[in-house]
C-alpha cells in the first residue's frame, strides 16, 4: 500500500512538473509572438531552464563568424564565464561547444572531469566554481548551428532523456527568437533601402540639380552601408 501511495505521489509530482514546463514554454512562445526584446526572451530561457531542470546555472553562446561569443547568462554562469575567454573556436576538436556545433547533437557530461575536450583552462574554471555536470544543446536555425545552450550543475548527476529534451525545447525557442530578430532586422534594412531609392527617384523626376541627386546617392549609400559619407570633386 505504501509503495502504491508513493507511486501515485510521484506520478502527481511528474504531472505537475510537466504542466509547469508546458506553461513556461507557452509563455516564451507568447513573448516570441509579440514585439519583445530578444535579449529579454533569451534571459527568460536560461533562467527557466536552470529552474525547471534544477541546475545551478545556464548560459548561451552565439555564433559570430567562426567563433562562439558569450550572450545571456544566469548569475552563477556569469561568474564562471568571467574566468574564460569571451570567445571560443567552433572546431569539433577544440571545445565541447564546438563539438555540439559540429554534430548538432546534445552533449551530456555527468562528470565534467571525465568529459571530452575538457581543456585545462575550462576544467580549472569549472572546478573553481564547484561545477561538476553539464549539458550542452545546439541552437539550430534551418538545420544550421547558430549557438549553444549550456547548463551547469554542482552535482555529479545523470540528466534524464526528458530533461535533455526539455533543454532542447528551450534551445529551439532561443533559435526562433534569434531568427525572428534576424528577419526583422533584414526587413528594416530593406525598408530603409526602399525609402532611400524612393527619395532618389523623386529627385530624378523633378528639375533638380545633378549634384544634389549625386550627393543624396552618396550619403544614402554611406548611411545604409555603415560607411563614412564622401563627396565628389568634379
PDB file of C-alpha atoms in Angstrom:
ATOM      1  CA  UNK A   1       0.000   0.000   0.000  1.00  0.00           C
ATOM      2  CA  UNK A   2       2.808   2.398   0.894  1.00  0.00           C
ATOM      3  CA  UNK A   3       4.503   1.656  -2.413  1.00  0.00           C
ATOM      4  CA  UNK A   4       1.259   2.407  -4.269  1.00  0.00           C
ATOM      5  CA  UNK A   5       0.832   5.709  -2.435  1.00  0.00           C
ATOM      6  CA  UNK A   6       4.418   6.605  -3.215  1.00  0.00           C
ATOM      7  CA  UNK A   7       3.922   5.754  -6.864  1.00  0.00           C
ATOM      8  CA  UNK A   8       0.768   7.867  -7.053  1.00  0.00           C
ATOM      9  CA  UNK A   9       2.540  10.773  -5.340  1.00  0.00           C
ATOM     10  CA  UNK A  10       5.447  10.565  -7.759  1.00  0.00           C
ATOM     11  CA  UNK A  11       3.042  10.434 -10.688  1.00  0.00           C
ATOM     12  CA  UNK A  12       1.246  13.564  -9.487  1.00  0.00           C
ATOM     13  CA  UNK A  13       4.562  15.349  -9.000  1.00  0.00           C
ATOM     14  CA  UNK A  14       5.653  14.405 -12.512  1.00  0.00           C
ATOM     15  CA  UNK A  15       2.344  15.593 -13.962  1.00  0.00           C
ATOM     16  CA  UNK A  16       2.630  18.897 -12.097  1.00  0.00           C
ATOM     17  CA  UNK A  17       6.197  19.368 -13.335  1.00  0.00           C
ATOM     18  CA  UNK A  18       5.133  18.621 -16.900  1.00  0.00           C
ATOM     19  CA  UNK A  19       2.304  21.133 -16.555  1.00  0.00           C
ATOM     20  CA  UNK A  20       4.707  23.795 -15.286  1.00  0.00           C
ATOM     21  CA  UNK A  21       7.108  23.129 -18.142  1.00  0.00           C
ATOM     22  CA  UNK A  22       4.297  23.476 -20.667  1.00  0.00           C
ATOM     23  CA  UNK A  23       3.226  26.785 -19.114  1.00  0.00           C
ATOM     24  CA  UNK A  24       6.778  28.169 -19.294  1.00  0.00           C
ATOM     25  CA  UNK A  25       7.252  27.104 -22.918  1.00  0.00           C
ATOM     26  CA  UNK A  26       3.885  28.665 -23.785  1.00  0.00           C
ATOM     27  CA  UNK A  27       4.894  31.903 -22.074  1.00  0.00           C
ATOM     28  CA  UNK A  28       8.078  32.024 -24.131  1.00  0.00           C
ATOM     29  CA  UNK A  29       6.062  31.344 -27.295  1.00  0.00           C
ATOM     30  CA  UNK A  30       3.717  34.202 -26.424  1.00  0.00           C
ATOM     31  CA  UNK A  31       6.650  36.551 -25.964  1.00  0.00           C
ATOM     32  CA  UNK A  32       8.082  35.443 -29.283  1.00  0.00           C
ATOM     33  CA  UNK A  33       4.777  36.285 -30.962  1.00  0.00           C
ATOM     34  CA  UNK A  34       4.897  39.820 -29.576  1.00  0.00           C
ATOM     35  CA  UNK A  35       7.344  42.638 -30.149  1.00  0.00           C
ATOM     36  CA  UNK A  36       9.585  41.769 -27.209  1.00  0.00           C
ATOM     37  CA  UNK A  37      13.316  42.354 -26.940  1.00  0.00           C
ATOM     38  CA  UNK A  38      15.334  39.299 -27.990  1.00  0.00           C
ATOM     39  CA  UNK A  39      17.686  39.509 -25.010  1.00  0.00           C
ATOM     40  CA  UNK A  40      14.668  39.524 -22.703  1.00  0.00           C
ATOM     41  CA  UNK A  41      13.425  36.269 -24.227  1.00  0.00           C
ATOM     42  CA  UNK A  42      16.888  34.667 -24.088  1.00  0.00           C
ATOM     43  CA  UNK A  43      17.312  35.756 -20.480  1.00  0.00           C
ATOM     44  CA  UNK A  44      13.973  34.146 -19.601  1.00  0.00           C
ATOM     45  CA  UNK A  45      15.064  30.954 -21.341  1.00  0.00           C
ATOM     46  CA  UNK A  46      18.346  30.497 -19.427  1.00  0.00           C
ATOM     47  CA  UNK A  47      16.712  31.271 -16.086  1.00  0.00           C
ATOM     48  CA  UNK A  48      13.730  28.969 -16.627  1.00  0.00           C
ATOM     49  CA  UNK A  49      15.974  26.207 -17.968  1.00  0.00           C
ATOM     50  CA  UNK A  50      18.020  26.449 -14.785  1.00  0.00           C
ATOM     51  CA  UNK A  51      14.928  26.350 -12.576  1.00  0.00           C
ATOM     52  CA  UNK A  52      12.980  23.582 -14.300  1.00  0.00           C
ATOM     53  CA  UNK A  53      15.925  21.208 -14.733  1.00  0.00           C
ATOM     54  CA  UNK A  54      17.083  22.072 -11.202  1.00  0.00           C
ATOM     55  CA  UNK A  55      20.622  23.050 -12.171  1.00  0.00           C
ATOM     56  CA  UNK A  56      22.933  25.742 -10.815  1.00  0.00           C
ATOM     57  CA  UNK A  57      23.477  27.898 -13.901  1.00  0.00           C
ATOM     58  CA  UNK A  58      22.929  28.291 -17.634  1.00  0.00           C
ATOM     59  CA  UNK A  59      24.197  30.453 -20.468  1.00  0.00           C
ATOM     60  CA  UNK A  60      24.113  30.821 -24.231  1.00  0.00           C
ATOM     61  CA  UNK A  61      26.964  31.300 -26.678  1.00  0.00           C
ATOM     62  CA  UNK A  62      26.104  32.531 -30.188  1.00  0.00           C
ATOM     63  CA  UNK A  63      27.892  32.085 -33.482  1.00  0.00           C
ATOM     64  CA  UNK A  64      29.726  35.182 -34.733  1.00  0.00           C
ATOM     65  CA  UNK A  65      31.799  34.447 -37.800  1.00  0.00           C
ATOM     66  CA  UNK A  66      33.928  31.440 -36.906  1.00  0.00           C
ATOM     67  CA  UNK A  67      33.652  31.894 -33.150  1.00  0.00           C
ATOM     68  CA  UNK A  68      31.141  31.483 -30.346  1.00  0.00           C
ATOM     69  CA  UNK A  69      30.651  34.613 -28.250  1.00  0.00           C
ATOM     70  CA  UNK A  70      29.049  34.923 -24.825  1.00  0.00           C
ATOM     71  CA  UNK A  71      25.422  36.030 -24.832  1.00  0.00           C
ATOM     72  CA  UNK A  72      22.938  35.884 -21.920  1.00  0.00           C
ATOM     73  CA  UNK A  73      23.774  34.050 -18.697  1.00  0.00           C
ATOM     74  CA  UNK A  74      22.372  33.440 -15.244  1.00  0.00           C
ATOM     75  CA  UNK A  75      24.243  34.983 -12.317  1.00  0.00           C
ATOM     76  CA  UNK A  76      26.029  31.738 -11.469  1.00  0.00           C
ATOM     77  CA  UNK A  77      27.093  31.239 -15.084  1.00  0.00           C
ATOM     78  CA  UNK A  78      28.296  34.851 -15.405  1.00  0.00           C
ATOM     79  CA  UNK A  79      30.756  34.333 -12.562  1.00  0.00           C
ATOM     80  CA  UNK A  80      32.050  31.172 -14.231  1.00  0.00           C
ATOM     81  CA  UNK A  81      32.305  32.772 -17.686  1.00  0.00           C
ATOM     82  CA  UNK A  82      34.368  35.628 -16.255  1.00  0.00           C
ATOM     83  CA  UNK A  83      37.165  33.082 -15.838  1.00  0.00           C
ATOM     84  CA  UNK A  84      37.181  32.251 -19.567  1.00  0.00           C
ATOM     85  CA  UNK A  85      37.758  33.972 -22.873  1.00  0.00           C
ATOM     86  CA  UNK A  86      34.546  35.640 -24.145  1.00  0.00           C
ATOM     87  CA  UNK A  87      35.011  33.828 -27.479  1.00  0.00           C
ATOM     88  CA  UNK A  88      35.800  30.195 -28.338  1.00  0.00           C
ATOM     89  CA  UNK A  89      36.538  28.440 -31.616  1.00  0.00           C
ATOM     90  CA  UNK A  90      33.950  26.155 -33.155  1.00  0.00           C
ATOM     91  CA  UNK A  91      36.211  23.369 -34.352  1.00  0.00           C
ATOM     92  CA  UNK A  92      34.947  19.934 -33.318  1.00  0.00           C
ATOM     93  CA  UNK A  93      38.307  19.039 -31.774  1.00  0.00           C
ATOM     94  CA  UNK A  94      38.833  22.233 -29.774  1.00  0.00           C
ATOM     95  CA  UNK A  95      35.963  22.670 -27.313  1.00  0.00           C
ATOM     96  CA  UNK A  96      32.804  20.838 -26.103  1.00  0.00           C
ATOM     97  CA  UNK A  97      30.653  23.628 -27.562  1.00  0.00           C
ATOM     98  CA  UNK A  98      32.474  23.257 -30.862  1.00  0.00           C
ATOM     99  CA  UNK A  99      31.631  19.563 -30.909  1.00  0.00           C
ATOM    100  CA  UNK A 100      27.950  20.328 -30.314  1.00  0.00           C
ATOM    101  CA  UNK A 101      28.015  22.917 -33.107  1.00  0.00           C
ATOM    102  CA  UNK A 102      29.581  20.393 -35.489  1.00  0.00           C
ATOM    103  CA  UNK A 103      27.456  17.372 -34.624  1.00  0.00           C
ATOM    104  CA  UNK A 104      24.212  19.321 -33.986  1.00  0.00           C
ATOM    105  CA  UNK A 105      23.531  16.921 -31.134  1.00  0.00           C
ATOM    106  CA  UNK A 106      23.363  17.390 -27.335  1.00  0.00           C
ATOM    107  CA  UNK A 107      26.435  16.596 -25.273  1.00  0.00           C
ATOM    108  CA  UNK A 108      25.781  15.299 -21.744  1.00  0.00           C
ATOM    109  CA  UNK A 109      28.594  15.194 -19.179  1.00  0.00           C
ATOM    110  CA  UNK A 110      27.638  13.572 -15.877  1.00  0.00           C
ATOM    111  CA  UNK A 111      31.110  14.438 -14.573  1.00  0.00           C
ATOM    112  CA  UNK A 112      32.941  17.239 -16.399  1.00  0.00           C
ATOM    113  CA  UNK A 113      36.275  15.974 -15.051  1.00  0.00           C
ATOM    114  CA  UNK A 114      35.834  12.996 -17.351  1.00  0.00           C
ATOM    115  CA  UNK A 115      34.279  14.936 -20.233  1.00  0.00           C
ATOM    116  CA  UNK A 116      35.605  15.058 -23.745  1.00  0.00           C
ATOM    117  CA  UNK A 117      37.616  18.066 -24.956  1.00  0.00           C
ATOM    118  CA  UNK A 118      37.905  19.413 -21.413  1.00  0.00           C
ATOM    119  CA  UNK A 119      40.979  21.598 -21.870  1.00  0.00           C
ATOM    120  CA  UNK A 120      42.860  22.812 -18.745  1.00  0.00           C
ATOM    121  CA  UNK A 121      41.530  26.399 -18.570  1.00  0.00           C
ATOM    122  CA  UNK A 122      37.911  25.243 -18.902  1.00  0.00           C
ATOM    123  CA  UNK A 123      38.262  22.428 -16.377  1.00  0.00           C
ATOM    124  CA  UNK A 124      40.037  24.754 -13.936  1.00  0.00           C
ATOM    125  CA  UNK A 125      37.221  27.325 -14.138  1.00  0.00           C
ATOM    126  CA  UNK A 126      34.582  24.629 -13.649  1.00  0.00           C
ATOM    127  CA  UNK A 127      36.355  23.213 -10.617  1.00  0.00           C
ATOM    128  CA  UNK A 128      36.951  26.665  -9.118  1.00  0.00           C
ATOM    129  CA  UNK A 129      33.192  27.287  -9.105  1.00  0.00           C
ATOM    130  CA  UNK A 130      32.320  23.763  -7.979  1.00  0.00           C
ATOM    131  CA  UNK A 131      30.626  22.837 -11.254  1.00  0.00           C
ATOM    132  CA  UNK A 132      30.598  19.099 -11.853  1.00  0.00           C
ATOM    133  CA  UNK A 133      27.993  18.234 -14.501  1.00  0.00           C
ATOM    134  CA  UNK A 134      26.854  19.827 -17.731  1.00  0.00           C
ATOM    135  CA  UNK A 135      24.568  19.529 -20.732  1.00  0.00           C
ATOM    136  CA  UNK A 136      25.168  21.376 -23.995  1.00  0.00           C
ATOM    137  CA  UNK A 137      22.430  21.532 -26.640  1.00  0.00           C
ATOM    138  CA  UNK A 138      22.635  23.165 -30.070  1.00  0.00           C
ATOM    139  CA  UNK A 139      20.658  26.168 -31.269  1.00  0.00           C
ATOM    140  CA  UNK A 140      19.566  25.336 -34.820  1.00  0.00           C
ATOM    141  CA  UNK A 141      18.047  27.570 -37.496  1.00  0.00           C
ATOM    142  CA  UNK A 142      17.115  25.837 -40.751  1.00  0.00           C
ATOM    143  CA  UNK A 143      19.372  22.942 -39.705  1.00  0.00           C
ATOM    144  CA  UNK A 144      22.278  25.389 -39.293  1.00  0.00           C
ATOM    145  CA  UNK A 145      24.074  25.647 -35.942  1.00  0.00           C
ATOM    146  CA  UNK A 146      23.880  29.202 -34.632  1.00  0.00           C
ATOM    147  CA  UNK A 147      24.800  28.729 -30.971  1.00  0.00           C
ATOM    148  CA  UNK A 148      24.802  26.551 -27.879  1.00  0.00           C
ATOM    149  CA  UNK A 149      22.737  26.457 -24.680  1.00  0.00           C
ATOM    150  CA  UNK A 150      24.780  25.228 -21.716  1.00  0.00           C
ATOM    151  CA  UNK A 151      23.504  24.223 -18.267  1.00  0.00           C
ATOM    152  CA  UNK A 152      25.793  23.518 -15.330  1.00  0.00           C
ATOM    153  CA  UNK A 153      25.238  21.770 -12.009  1.00  0.00           C
ATOM    154  CA  UNK A 154      27.233  21.458  -8.793  1.00  0.00           C
ATOM    155  CA  UNK A 155      26.403  17.768  -8.506  1.00  0.00           C
ATOM    156  CA  UNK A 156      27.685  14.812 -10.448  1.00  0.00           C
ATOM    157  CA  UNK A 157      24.369  13.733 -11.896  1.00  0.00           C
ATOM    158  CA  UNK A 158      22.740  11.782 -14.673  1.00  0.00           C
ATOM    159  CA  UNK A 159      20.462  14.013 -16.726  1.00  0.00           C
ATOM    160  CA  UNK A 160      17.369  12.165 -17.907  1.00  0.00           C
ATOM    161  CA  UNK A 161      16.239  11.951 -21.501  1.00  0.00           C
ATOM    162  CA  UNK A 162      13.239  14.079 -20.560  1.00  0.00           C
ATOM    163  CA  UNK A 163      15.485  16.796 -19.112  1.00  0.00           C
ATOM    164  CA  UNK A 164      17.686  16.862 -22.200  1.00  0.00           C
ATOM    165  CA  UNK A 165      14.557  17.010 -24.368  1.00  0.00           C
ATOM    166  CA  UNK A 166      13.274  19.969 -22.351  1.00  0.00           C
ATOM    167  CA  UNK A 167      16.603  21.777 -22.742  1.00  0.00           C
ATOM    168  CA  UNK A 168      16.450  21.174 -26.484  1.00  0.00           C
ATOM    169  CA  UNK A 169      12.966  22.707 -26.489  1.00  0.00           C
ATOM    170  CA  UNK A 170      14.385  25.776 -24.742  1.00  0.00           C
ATOM    171  CA  UNK A 171      17.220  25.903 -27.283  1.00  0.00           C
ATOM    172  CA  UNK A 172      14.678  25.721 -30.121  1.00  0.00           C
ATOM    173  CA  UNK A 173      12.781  28.643 -28.586  1.00  0.00           C
ATOM    174  CA  UNK A 174      16.024  30.620 -28.394  1.00  0.00           C
ATOM    175  CA  UNK A 175      16.702  29.842 -32.052  1.00  0.00           C
ATOM    176  CA  UNK A 176      13.231  31.097 -33.001  1.00  0.00           C
ATOM    177  CA  UNK A 177      13.812  34.343 -31.090  1.00  0.00           C
ATOM    178  CA  UNK A 178      17.144  34.905 -32.826  1.00  0.00           C
ATOM    179  CA  UNK A 179      15.781  34.031 -36.251  1.00  0.00           C
ATOM    180  CA  UNK A 180      12.852  36.387 -35.740  1.00  0.00           C
ATOM    181  CA  UNK A 181      15.249  39.183 -34.760  1.00  0.00           C
ATOM    182  CA  UNK A 182      17.373  38.495 -37.852  1.00  0.00           C
ATOM    183  CA  UNK A 183      14.366  38.601 -40.181  1.00  0.00           C
ATOM    184  CA  UNK A 184      13.067  41.806 -38.587  1.00  0.00           C
ATOM    185  CA  UNK A 185      16.480  43.437 -38.982  1.00  0.00           C
ATOM    186  CA  UNK A 186      16.641  42.377 -42.614  1.00  0.00           C
ATOM    187  CA  UNK A 187      13.136  43.733 -43.228  1.00  0.00           C
ATOM    188  CA  UNK A 188      14.076  47.039 -41.592  1.00  0.00           C
ATOM    189  CA  UNK A 189      17.217  47.342 -43.712  1.00  0.00           C
ATOM    190  CA  UNK A 190      15.227  46.541 -46.853  1.00  0.00           C
ATOM    191  CA  UNK A 191      12.680  49.232 -45.934  1.00  0.00           C
ATOM    192  CA  UNK A 192      15.481  51.766 -45.450  1.00  0.00           C
ATOM    193  CA  UNK A 193      16.897  50.867 -48.864  1.00  0.00           C
ATOM    194  CA  UNK A 194      13.488  51.207 -50.487  1.00  0.00           C
ATOM    195  CA  UNK A 195      12.901  54.580 -48.820  1.00  0.00           C
ATOM    196  CA  UNK A 196      16.308  55.821 -49.961  1.00  0.00           C
ATOM    197  CA  UNK A 197      15.690  54.726 -53.559  1.00  0.00           C
ATOM    198  CA  UNK A 198      12.277  56.401 -53.420  1.00  0.00           C
ATOM    199  CA  UNK A 199      13.845  59.705 -52.336  1.00  0.00           C
ATOM    200  CA  UNK A 200      16.409  59.492 -55.146  1.00  0.00           C
ATOM    201  CA  UNK A 201      13.689  58.681 -57.692  1.00  0.00           C
ATOM    202  CA  UNK A 202      11.667  61.715 -56.589  1.00  0.00           C
ATOM    203  CA  UNK A 203      14.704  63.969 -57.066  1.00  0.00           C
ATOM    204  CA  UNK A 204      15.357  62.493 -60.507  1.00  0.00           C
ATOM    205  CA  UNK A 205      11.739  63.042 -61.526  1.00  0.00           C
ATOM    206  CA  UNK A 206      11.956  66.773 -60.758  1.00  0.00           C
ATOM    207  CA  UNK A 207      14.048  69.533 -62.244  1.00  0.00           C
ATOM    208  CA  UNK A 208      16.767  69.209 -59.601  1.00  0.00           C
ATOM    209  CA  UNK A 209      20.464  69.881 -59.964  1.00  0.00           C
ATOM    210  CA  UNK A 210      22.518  66.785 -60.817  1.00  0.00           C
ATOM    211  CA  UNK A 211      24.960  67.444 -57.980  1.00  0.00           C
ATOM    212  CA  UNK A 212      22.079  67.368 -55.487  1.00  0.00           C
ATOM    213  CA  UNK A 213      20.992  63.950 -56.719  1.00  0.00           C
ATOM    214  CA  UNK A 214      24.546  62.582 -56.636  1.00  0.00           C
ATOM    215  CA  UNK A 215      25.090  63.996 -53.162  1.00  0.00           C
ATOM    216  CA  UNK A 216      21.931  62.249 -51.924  1.00  0.00           C
ATOM    217  CA  UNK A 217      23.006  58.966 -53.523  1.00  0.00           C
ATOM    218  CA  UNK A 218      26.461  59.124 -51.928  1.00  0.00           C
ATOM    219  CA  UNK A 219      25.157  59.957 -48.477  1.00  0.00           C
ATOM    220  CA  UNK A 220      22.395  57.333 -48.554  1.00  0.00           C
ATOM    221  CA  UNK A 221      24.823  54.682 -49.789  1.00  0.00           C
ATOM    222  CA  UNK A 222      27.222  55.581 -46.965  1.00  0.00           C
ATOM    223  CA  UNK A 223      24.438  55.555 -44.369  1.00  0.00           C
ATOM    224  CA  UNK A 224      22.971  52.221 -45.415  1.00  0.00           C
ATOM    225  CA  UNK A 225      26.400  50.639 -45.766  1.00  0.00           C
ATOM    226  CA  UNK A 226      27.688  51.998 -42.463  1.00  0.00           C
ATOM    227  CA  UNK A 227      30.433  53.976 -44.200  1.00  0.00           C
ATOM    228  CA  UNK A 228      31.740  57.495 -43.761  1.00  0.00           C
ATOM    229  CA  UNK A 229      29.996  59.897 -46.180  1.00  0.00           C
ATOM    230  CA  UNK A 230      32.153  61.086 -49.066  1.00  0.00           C
ATOM    231  CA  UNK A 231      31.772  63.707 -51.768  1.00  0.00           C
ATOM    232  CA  UNK A 232      32.765  64.009 -55.416  1.00  0.00           C
ATOM    233  CA  UNK A 233      35.098  66.701 -56.737  1.00  0.00           C
ATOM    234  CA  UNK A 234      34.377  67.140 -60.407  1.00  0.00           C
TER     235      UNK A 234
END
